[in-house]
XYZ file of C-alpha atoms in Angstrom:
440
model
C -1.330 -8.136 36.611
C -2.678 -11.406 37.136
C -0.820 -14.411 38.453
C -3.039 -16.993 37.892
C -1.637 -20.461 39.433
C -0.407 -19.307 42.822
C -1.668 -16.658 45.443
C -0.902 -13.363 45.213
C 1.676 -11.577 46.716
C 0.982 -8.188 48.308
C 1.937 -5.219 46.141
C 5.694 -4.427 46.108
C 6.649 -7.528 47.366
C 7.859 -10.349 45.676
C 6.555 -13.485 45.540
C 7.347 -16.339 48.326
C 9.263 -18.990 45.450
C 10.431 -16.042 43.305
C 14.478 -16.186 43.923
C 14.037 -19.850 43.381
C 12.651 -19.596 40.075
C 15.435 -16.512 39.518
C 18.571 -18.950 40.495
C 17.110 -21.819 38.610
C 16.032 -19.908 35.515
C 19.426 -17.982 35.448
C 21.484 -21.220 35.585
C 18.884 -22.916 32.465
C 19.524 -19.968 30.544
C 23.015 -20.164 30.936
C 23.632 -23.359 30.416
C 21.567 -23.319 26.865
C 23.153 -20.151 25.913
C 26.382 -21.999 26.324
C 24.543 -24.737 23.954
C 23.050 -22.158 21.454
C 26.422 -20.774 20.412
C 28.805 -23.434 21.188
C 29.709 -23.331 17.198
C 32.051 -20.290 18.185
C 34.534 -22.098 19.746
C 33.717 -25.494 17.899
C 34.060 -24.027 14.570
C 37.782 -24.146 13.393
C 38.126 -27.867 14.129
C 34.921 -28.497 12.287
C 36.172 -26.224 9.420
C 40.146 -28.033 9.650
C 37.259 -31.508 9.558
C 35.352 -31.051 6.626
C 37.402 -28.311 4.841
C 35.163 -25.733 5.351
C 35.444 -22.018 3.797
C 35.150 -19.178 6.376
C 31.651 -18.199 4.550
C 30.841 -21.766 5.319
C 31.426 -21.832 8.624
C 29.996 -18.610 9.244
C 26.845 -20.320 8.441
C 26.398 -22.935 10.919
C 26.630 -20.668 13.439
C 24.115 -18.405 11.927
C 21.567 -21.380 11.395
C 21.901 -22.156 15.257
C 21.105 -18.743 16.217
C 18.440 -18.488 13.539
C 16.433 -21.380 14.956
C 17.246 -19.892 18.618
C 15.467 -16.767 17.784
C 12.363 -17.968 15.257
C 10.649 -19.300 18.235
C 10.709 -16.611 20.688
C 7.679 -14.701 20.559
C 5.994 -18.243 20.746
C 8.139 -19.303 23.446
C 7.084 -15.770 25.732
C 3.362 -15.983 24.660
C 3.050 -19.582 26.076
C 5.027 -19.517 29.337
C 2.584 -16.344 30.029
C -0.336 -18.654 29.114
C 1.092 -21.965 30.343
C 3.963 -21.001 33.113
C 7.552 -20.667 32.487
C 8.347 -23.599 34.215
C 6.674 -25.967 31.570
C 8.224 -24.219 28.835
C 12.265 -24.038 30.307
C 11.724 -28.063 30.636
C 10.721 -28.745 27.478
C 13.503 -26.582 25.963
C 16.492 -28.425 28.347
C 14.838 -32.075 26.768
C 14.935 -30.794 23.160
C 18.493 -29.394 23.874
C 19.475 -32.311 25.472
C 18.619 -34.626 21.910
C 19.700 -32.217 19.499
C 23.380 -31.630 20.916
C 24.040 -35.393 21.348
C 22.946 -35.748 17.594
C 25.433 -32.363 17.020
C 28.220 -35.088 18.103
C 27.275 -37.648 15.455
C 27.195 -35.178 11.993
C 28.884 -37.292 9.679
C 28.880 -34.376 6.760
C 28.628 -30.416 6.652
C 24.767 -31.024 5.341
C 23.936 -32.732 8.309
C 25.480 -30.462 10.526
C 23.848 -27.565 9.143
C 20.320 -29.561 9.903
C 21.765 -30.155 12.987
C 23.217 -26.753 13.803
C 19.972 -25.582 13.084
C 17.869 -27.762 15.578
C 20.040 -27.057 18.746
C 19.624 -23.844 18.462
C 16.351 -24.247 19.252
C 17.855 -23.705 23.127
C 17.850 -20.157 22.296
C 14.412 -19.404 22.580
C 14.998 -20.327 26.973
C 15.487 -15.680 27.154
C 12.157 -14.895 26.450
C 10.400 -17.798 28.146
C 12.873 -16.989 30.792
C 12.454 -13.348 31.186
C 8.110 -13.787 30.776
C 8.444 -16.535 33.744
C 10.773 -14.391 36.154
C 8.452 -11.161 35.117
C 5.252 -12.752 36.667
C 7.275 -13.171 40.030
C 8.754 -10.054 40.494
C 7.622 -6.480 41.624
C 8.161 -3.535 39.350
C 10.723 -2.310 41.789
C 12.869 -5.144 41.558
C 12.165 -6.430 37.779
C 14.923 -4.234 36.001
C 17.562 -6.315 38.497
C 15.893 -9.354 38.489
C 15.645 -9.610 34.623
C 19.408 -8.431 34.878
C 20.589 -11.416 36.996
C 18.438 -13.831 34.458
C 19.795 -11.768 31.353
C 23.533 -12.514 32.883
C 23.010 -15.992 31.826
C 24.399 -14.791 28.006
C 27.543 -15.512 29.969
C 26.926 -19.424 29.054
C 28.320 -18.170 25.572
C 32.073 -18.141 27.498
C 31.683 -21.745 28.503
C 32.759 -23.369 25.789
C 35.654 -20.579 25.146
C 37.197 -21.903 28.451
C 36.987 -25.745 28.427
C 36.303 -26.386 24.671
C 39.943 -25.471 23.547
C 41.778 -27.945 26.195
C 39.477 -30.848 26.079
C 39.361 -30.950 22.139
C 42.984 -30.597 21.985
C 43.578 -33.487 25.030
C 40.769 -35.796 23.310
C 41.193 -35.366 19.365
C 41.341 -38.511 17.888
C 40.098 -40.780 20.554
C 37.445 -42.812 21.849
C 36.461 -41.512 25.062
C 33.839 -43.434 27.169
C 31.032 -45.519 25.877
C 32.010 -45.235 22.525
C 32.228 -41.057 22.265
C 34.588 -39.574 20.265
C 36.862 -37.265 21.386
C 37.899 -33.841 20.768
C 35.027 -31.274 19.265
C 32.480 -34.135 19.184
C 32.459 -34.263 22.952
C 31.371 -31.677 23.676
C 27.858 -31.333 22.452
C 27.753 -35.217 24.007
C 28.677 -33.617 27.406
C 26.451 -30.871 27.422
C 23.377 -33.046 26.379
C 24.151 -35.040 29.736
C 24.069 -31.698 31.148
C 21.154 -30.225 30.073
C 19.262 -33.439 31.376
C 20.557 -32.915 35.136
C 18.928 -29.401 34.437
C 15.904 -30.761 33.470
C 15.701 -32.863 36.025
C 16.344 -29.832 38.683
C 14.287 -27.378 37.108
C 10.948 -29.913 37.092
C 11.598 -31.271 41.111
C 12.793 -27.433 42.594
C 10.857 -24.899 40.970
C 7.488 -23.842 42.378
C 5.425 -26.588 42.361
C 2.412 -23.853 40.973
C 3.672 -21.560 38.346
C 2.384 -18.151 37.545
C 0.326 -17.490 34.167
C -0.555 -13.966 33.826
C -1.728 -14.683 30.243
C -3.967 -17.512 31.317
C -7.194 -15.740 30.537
C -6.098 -12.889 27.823
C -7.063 -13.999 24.383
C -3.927 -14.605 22.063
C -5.456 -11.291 20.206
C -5.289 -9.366 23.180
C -1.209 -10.825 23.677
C -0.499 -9.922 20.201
C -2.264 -6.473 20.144
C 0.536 -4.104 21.131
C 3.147 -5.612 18.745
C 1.314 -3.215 16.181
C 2.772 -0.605 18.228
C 6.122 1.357 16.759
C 8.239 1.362 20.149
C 8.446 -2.008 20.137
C 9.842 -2.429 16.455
C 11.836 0.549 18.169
C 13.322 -1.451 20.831
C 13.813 -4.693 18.064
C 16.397 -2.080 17.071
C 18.200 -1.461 19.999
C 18.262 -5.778 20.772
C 19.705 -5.783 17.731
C 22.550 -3.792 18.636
C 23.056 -4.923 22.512
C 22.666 -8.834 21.810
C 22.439 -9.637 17.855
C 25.712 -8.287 17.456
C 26.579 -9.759 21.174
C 25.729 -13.507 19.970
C 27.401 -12.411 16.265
C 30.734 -11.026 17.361
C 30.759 -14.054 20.375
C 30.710 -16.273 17.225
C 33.306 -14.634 15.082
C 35.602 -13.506 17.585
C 37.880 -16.367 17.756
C 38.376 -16.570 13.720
C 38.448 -12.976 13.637
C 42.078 -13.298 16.287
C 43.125 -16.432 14.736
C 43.063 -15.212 10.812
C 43.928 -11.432 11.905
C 46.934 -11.843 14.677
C 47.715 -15.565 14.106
C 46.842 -16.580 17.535
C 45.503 -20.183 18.501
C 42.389 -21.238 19.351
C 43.002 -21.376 23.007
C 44.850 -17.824 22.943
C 41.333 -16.938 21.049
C 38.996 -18.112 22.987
C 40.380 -16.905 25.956
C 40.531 -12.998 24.378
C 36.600 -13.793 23.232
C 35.515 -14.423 27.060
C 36.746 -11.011 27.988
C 34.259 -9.622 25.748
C 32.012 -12.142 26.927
C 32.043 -11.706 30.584
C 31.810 -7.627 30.670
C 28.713 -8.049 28.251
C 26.766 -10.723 30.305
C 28.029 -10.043 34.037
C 26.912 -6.518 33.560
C 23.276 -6.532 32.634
C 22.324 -7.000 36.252
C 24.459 -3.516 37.072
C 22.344 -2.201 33.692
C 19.159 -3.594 35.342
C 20.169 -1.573 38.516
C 21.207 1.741 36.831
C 18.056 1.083 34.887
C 15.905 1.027 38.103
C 17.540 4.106 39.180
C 17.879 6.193 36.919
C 15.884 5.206 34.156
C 17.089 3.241 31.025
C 16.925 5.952 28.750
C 19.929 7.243 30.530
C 21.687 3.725 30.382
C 20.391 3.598 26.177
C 22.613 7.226 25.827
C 25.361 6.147 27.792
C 26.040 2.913 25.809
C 25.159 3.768 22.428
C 27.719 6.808 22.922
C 30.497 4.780 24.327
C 29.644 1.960 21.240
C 30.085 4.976 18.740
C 33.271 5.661 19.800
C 35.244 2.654 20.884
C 33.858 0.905 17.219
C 34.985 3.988 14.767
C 38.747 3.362 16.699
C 38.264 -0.333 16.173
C 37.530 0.095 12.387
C 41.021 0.968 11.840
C 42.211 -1.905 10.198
C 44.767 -4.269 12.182
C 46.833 -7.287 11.754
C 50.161 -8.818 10.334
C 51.194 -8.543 6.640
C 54.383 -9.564 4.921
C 56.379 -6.584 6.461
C 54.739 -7.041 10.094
C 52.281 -5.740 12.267
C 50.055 -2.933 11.328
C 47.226 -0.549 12.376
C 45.838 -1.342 16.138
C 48.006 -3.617 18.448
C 46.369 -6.663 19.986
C 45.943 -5.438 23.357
C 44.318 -2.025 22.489
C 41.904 -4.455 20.160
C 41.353 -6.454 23.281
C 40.887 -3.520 25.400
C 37.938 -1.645 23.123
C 36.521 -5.010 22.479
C 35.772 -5.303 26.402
C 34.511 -1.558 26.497
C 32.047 -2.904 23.786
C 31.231 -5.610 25.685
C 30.435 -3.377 28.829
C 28.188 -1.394 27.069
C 25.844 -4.288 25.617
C 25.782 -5.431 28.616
C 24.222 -2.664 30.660
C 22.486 -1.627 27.069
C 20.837 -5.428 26.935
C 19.422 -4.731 30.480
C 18.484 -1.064 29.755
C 16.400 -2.684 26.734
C 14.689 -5.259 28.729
C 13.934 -2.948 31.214
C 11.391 -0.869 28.710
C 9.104 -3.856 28.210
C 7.659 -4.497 31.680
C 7.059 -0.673 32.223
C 5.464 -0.037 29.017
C 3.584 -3.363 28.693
C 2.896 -4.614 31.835
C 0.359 -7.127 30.349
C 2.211 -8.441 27.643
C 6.108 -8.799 28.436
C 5.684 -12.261 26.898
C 4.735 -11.634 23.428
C 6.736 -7.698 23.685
C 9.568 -9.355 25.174
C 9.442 -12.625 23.076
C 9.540 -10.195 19.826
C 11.898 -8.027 20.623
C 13.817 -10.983 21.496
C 13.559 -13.129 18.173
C 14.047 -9.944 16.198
C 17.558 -9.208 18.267
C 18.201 -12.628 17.778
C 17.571 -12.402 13.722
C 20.216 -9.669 13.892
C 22.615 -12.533 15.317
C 21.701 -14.786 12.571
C 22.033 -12.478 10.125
C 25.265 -10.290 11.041
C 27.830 -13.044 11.098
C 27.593 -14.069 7.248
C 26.843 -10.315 6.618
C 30.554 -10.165 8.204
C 32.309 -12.654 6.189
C 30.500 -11.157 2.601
C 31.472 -8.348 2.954
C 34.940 -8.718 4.671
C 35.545 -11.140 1.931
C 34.366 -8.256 -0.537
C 36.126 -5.429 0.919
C 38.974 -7.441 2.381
C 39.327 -5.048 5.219
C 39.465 -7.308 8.409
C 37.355 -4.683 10.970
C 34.828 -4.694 8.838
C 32.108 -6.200 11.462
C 33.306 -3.021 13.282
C 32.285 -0.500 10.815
C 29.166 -2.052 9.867
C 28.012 -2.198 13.520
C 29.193 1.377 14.277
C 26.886 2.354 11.619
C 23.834 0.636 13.060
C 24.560 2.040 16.411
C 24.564 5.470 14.806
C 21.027 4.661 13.308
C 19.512 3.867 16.687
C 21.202 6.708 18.366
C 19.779 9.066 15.844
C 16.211 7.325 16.044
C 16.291 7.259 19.258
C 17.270 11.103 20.506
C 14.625 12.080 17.612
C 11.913 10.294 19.348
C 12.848 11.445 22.635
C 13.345 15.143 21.483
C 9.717 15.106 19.846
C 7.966 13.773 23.203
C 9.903 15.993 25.132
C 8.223 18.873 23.018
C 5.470 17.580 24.055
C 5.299 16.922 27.155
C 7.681 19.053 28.259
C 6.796 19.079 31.971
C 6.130 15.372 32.638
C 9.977 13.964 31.470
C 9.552 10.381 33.581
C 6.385 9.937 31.459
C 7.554 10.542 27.684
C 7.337 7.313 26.363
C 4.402 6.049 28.891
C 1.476 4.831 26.393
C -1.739 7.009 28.010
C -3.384 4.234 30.073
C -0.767 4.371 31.985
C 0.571 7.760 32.440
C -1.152 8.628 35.553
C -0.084 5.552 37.630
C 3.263 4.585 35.593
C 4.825 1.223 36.577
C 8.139 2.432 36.338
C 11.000 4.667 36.416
């Protein structure tokens, strides 16, 4: 693979520069991700605000993760071309302007427009995961893009110190004329994402690496005509579409089902947070190992299981509590969480051995189309939970999509395996590749 922009690094090794562009990358990334889906958390006072129906809400979330995925082939293609380094900046600077306009929406018309436009942030995973892929060795790619992935934790942020400081600001003018409670904090994270500009620009490598320099845009765009990719759109969708959807709805989804409040909430959404962030890198690492098709069976089985006992339906009616108590909830919602996380990893890990040439425009597709799934999953949810009126409904429907890829998936596998029955590390290895494969 060429590197075009700095010398290359002996085979194997990794690049002199490389962990700094991991560390800064990972903390970008997780800071926007905490931008990109900061409506999660933000969303009951905006819907107590503007008196907001639940299928309202549902879509200002949706249009932030909508514009956050729309862009992400682009966004891989040109940090392969340009350097990942150009591309995170510019992101962190459009961030930055966006959320401080997110703090001025005077109307639910204007916040959609503006829900919409700071979500651009979440196109940073591909350009991310294309710049930290060009300074990595196979060997250590799988845990590298692992670490970076583990950045989805930024969706917790806001579930920690959005509940306290809108509650301790609401209704008051904070500092140069800012208003307080949910309207502070898109304000402080655009000061934010400037200091990460600003640190990204001065620290990184002063000479990026642009394996796509040279390849014609034909060339980048060739292999997305290739089925395993739409393949793998299918898996994203599972590990992170539904990741970013249910990170979204799982506040409402305690507050409306076991009457909790929103810090009570928000705390119970960062355990599913944390398990399916913090674990990619360990997914990354099994991945390396042992291969991720072993990780992809693992999760999607574990999924299956823990999702058909959380489609039971649960809550309190007029004569109490029924179905599932809150702390089994709690406790399969984690297990789902650390199975997307290794699964999001395991995912990832496919791209760079398969398409060692083109992880930007693979990557950045796979990417936007798991991201569609987040965009379009969480009003999915509220249609038809407001249709069936069964509250696990975003349960059942993802159990069923899980099911789908499972299926898919052991169907491929079994066919390969037929025929190349002697040659199992090599099953889904496109032929140019098969006799030196870049990967477990």
């Amino acid at each position: 693979m060429s590197t075009t922009g700095t010398p290359n690094a002996a085979p194997g090794t990794t690049a002199k520069g490389a962990n700094r562009v991991l560390t800064l990358s990972t903390i970008a990334f997780t800071l926007m991700f905490a931008v990109w889906l900061m409506f999660g958390i933000l969303g009951k006072p905006i819907q107590a605000e503007f008196g907001l129906s639940n299928v309202q809400l549902s879509w200002i979330s949706a249009v932030a993760v909508l514009n956050g995925s729309l862009w992400r082939l682009p966004a891989g293609i040109l940090a392969d071309r340009f350097g990942g380094k150009k591309v995170m900046v510019t992101l962190l600077l459009a961030g930055a302007v966006f959320s401080y306009l997110v703090s001025l929406a005077a109307s639910y018309e204007m916040l959609l427009v503006l829900a919409f436009l700071v979500g651009f942030v979440g196109n940073s995973f591909s350009s991310g995961i294309a710049w930290n892929s060009a300074w990595f060795p196979d060997r250590r790619k799988g845990f590298a893009l692992g670490v970076f992935g583990a950045g989805n934790v930024g969706a917790s942020v806001t579930k920690f110190i959005g509940p306290p400081v809108i509650a301790a600001t609401a209704g008051t003018t904070v500092i140069f004329g800012l208003q307080g409670g949910w309207r502070l904090i898109p304000s402080f994270y655009a000061v934010l994402l400037l200091v990460c500009a600003a640190l990204v620009w001065w620290l990184a490598p002063k000479h990026d690496r642009m394996p796509g320099k040279a390849q014609p845009l034909g060339a980048m765009l060739r292999p997305l005509s290739d089925i395993r990719v739409w393949r793998f759109s299918l898996y994203y969708v599972i590990a992170f579409g539904a990741y970013v959807a249910y990170a979204a709805i799982l506040p409402g989804y305690y507050i409306d089902t076991f009457s909790l409040d929103l810090t009570t909430a928000g705390l119970l959404t960062a355990t599913f947070i944390f398990p399916a962030s913090l674990l990619r890198p360990v997914g990354g690492w099994f991945s390396d190992v042992w291969g991720a098709r072993v990780a992809m069976y693992a999760t999607f089985f574990t999924m299956i299981v823990a999702l058909a006992v959380l489609s039971t339906p649960s809550g309190r009616g007029a004569s109490g509590p029924y179905g599932l108590p809150l702390w089994l909830v709690v406790t399969l919602i984690f297990v789902v969480g650390c199975a997307m996380g290794v699964c999001k990893a395991a995912v990832y890990k496919h791209i760079p051995t398969y398409f060692p040439d083109n992880v930007g425009s693979v990557g950045g597709l796979v990417g936007m189309l798991g991201g569609l799934g987040g965009f379009f999953l969480p009003p999915m949810f509220a249609y038809l939970t407001l249709v069936t009126g069964v509250s696990s409904t975003p349960f059942i429907v993802l159990m069923v999509l899980t099911i789908m890829a499972l299926v898919w998936m052991h169907v491929v596998i079994t066919h390969m395996d037929e025929k190349l029955p002697d040659q199992p590390d090599l099953l889904e290895m496109p032929p140019e590749h098969r006799e030196h494969p870049a990967g477990s």
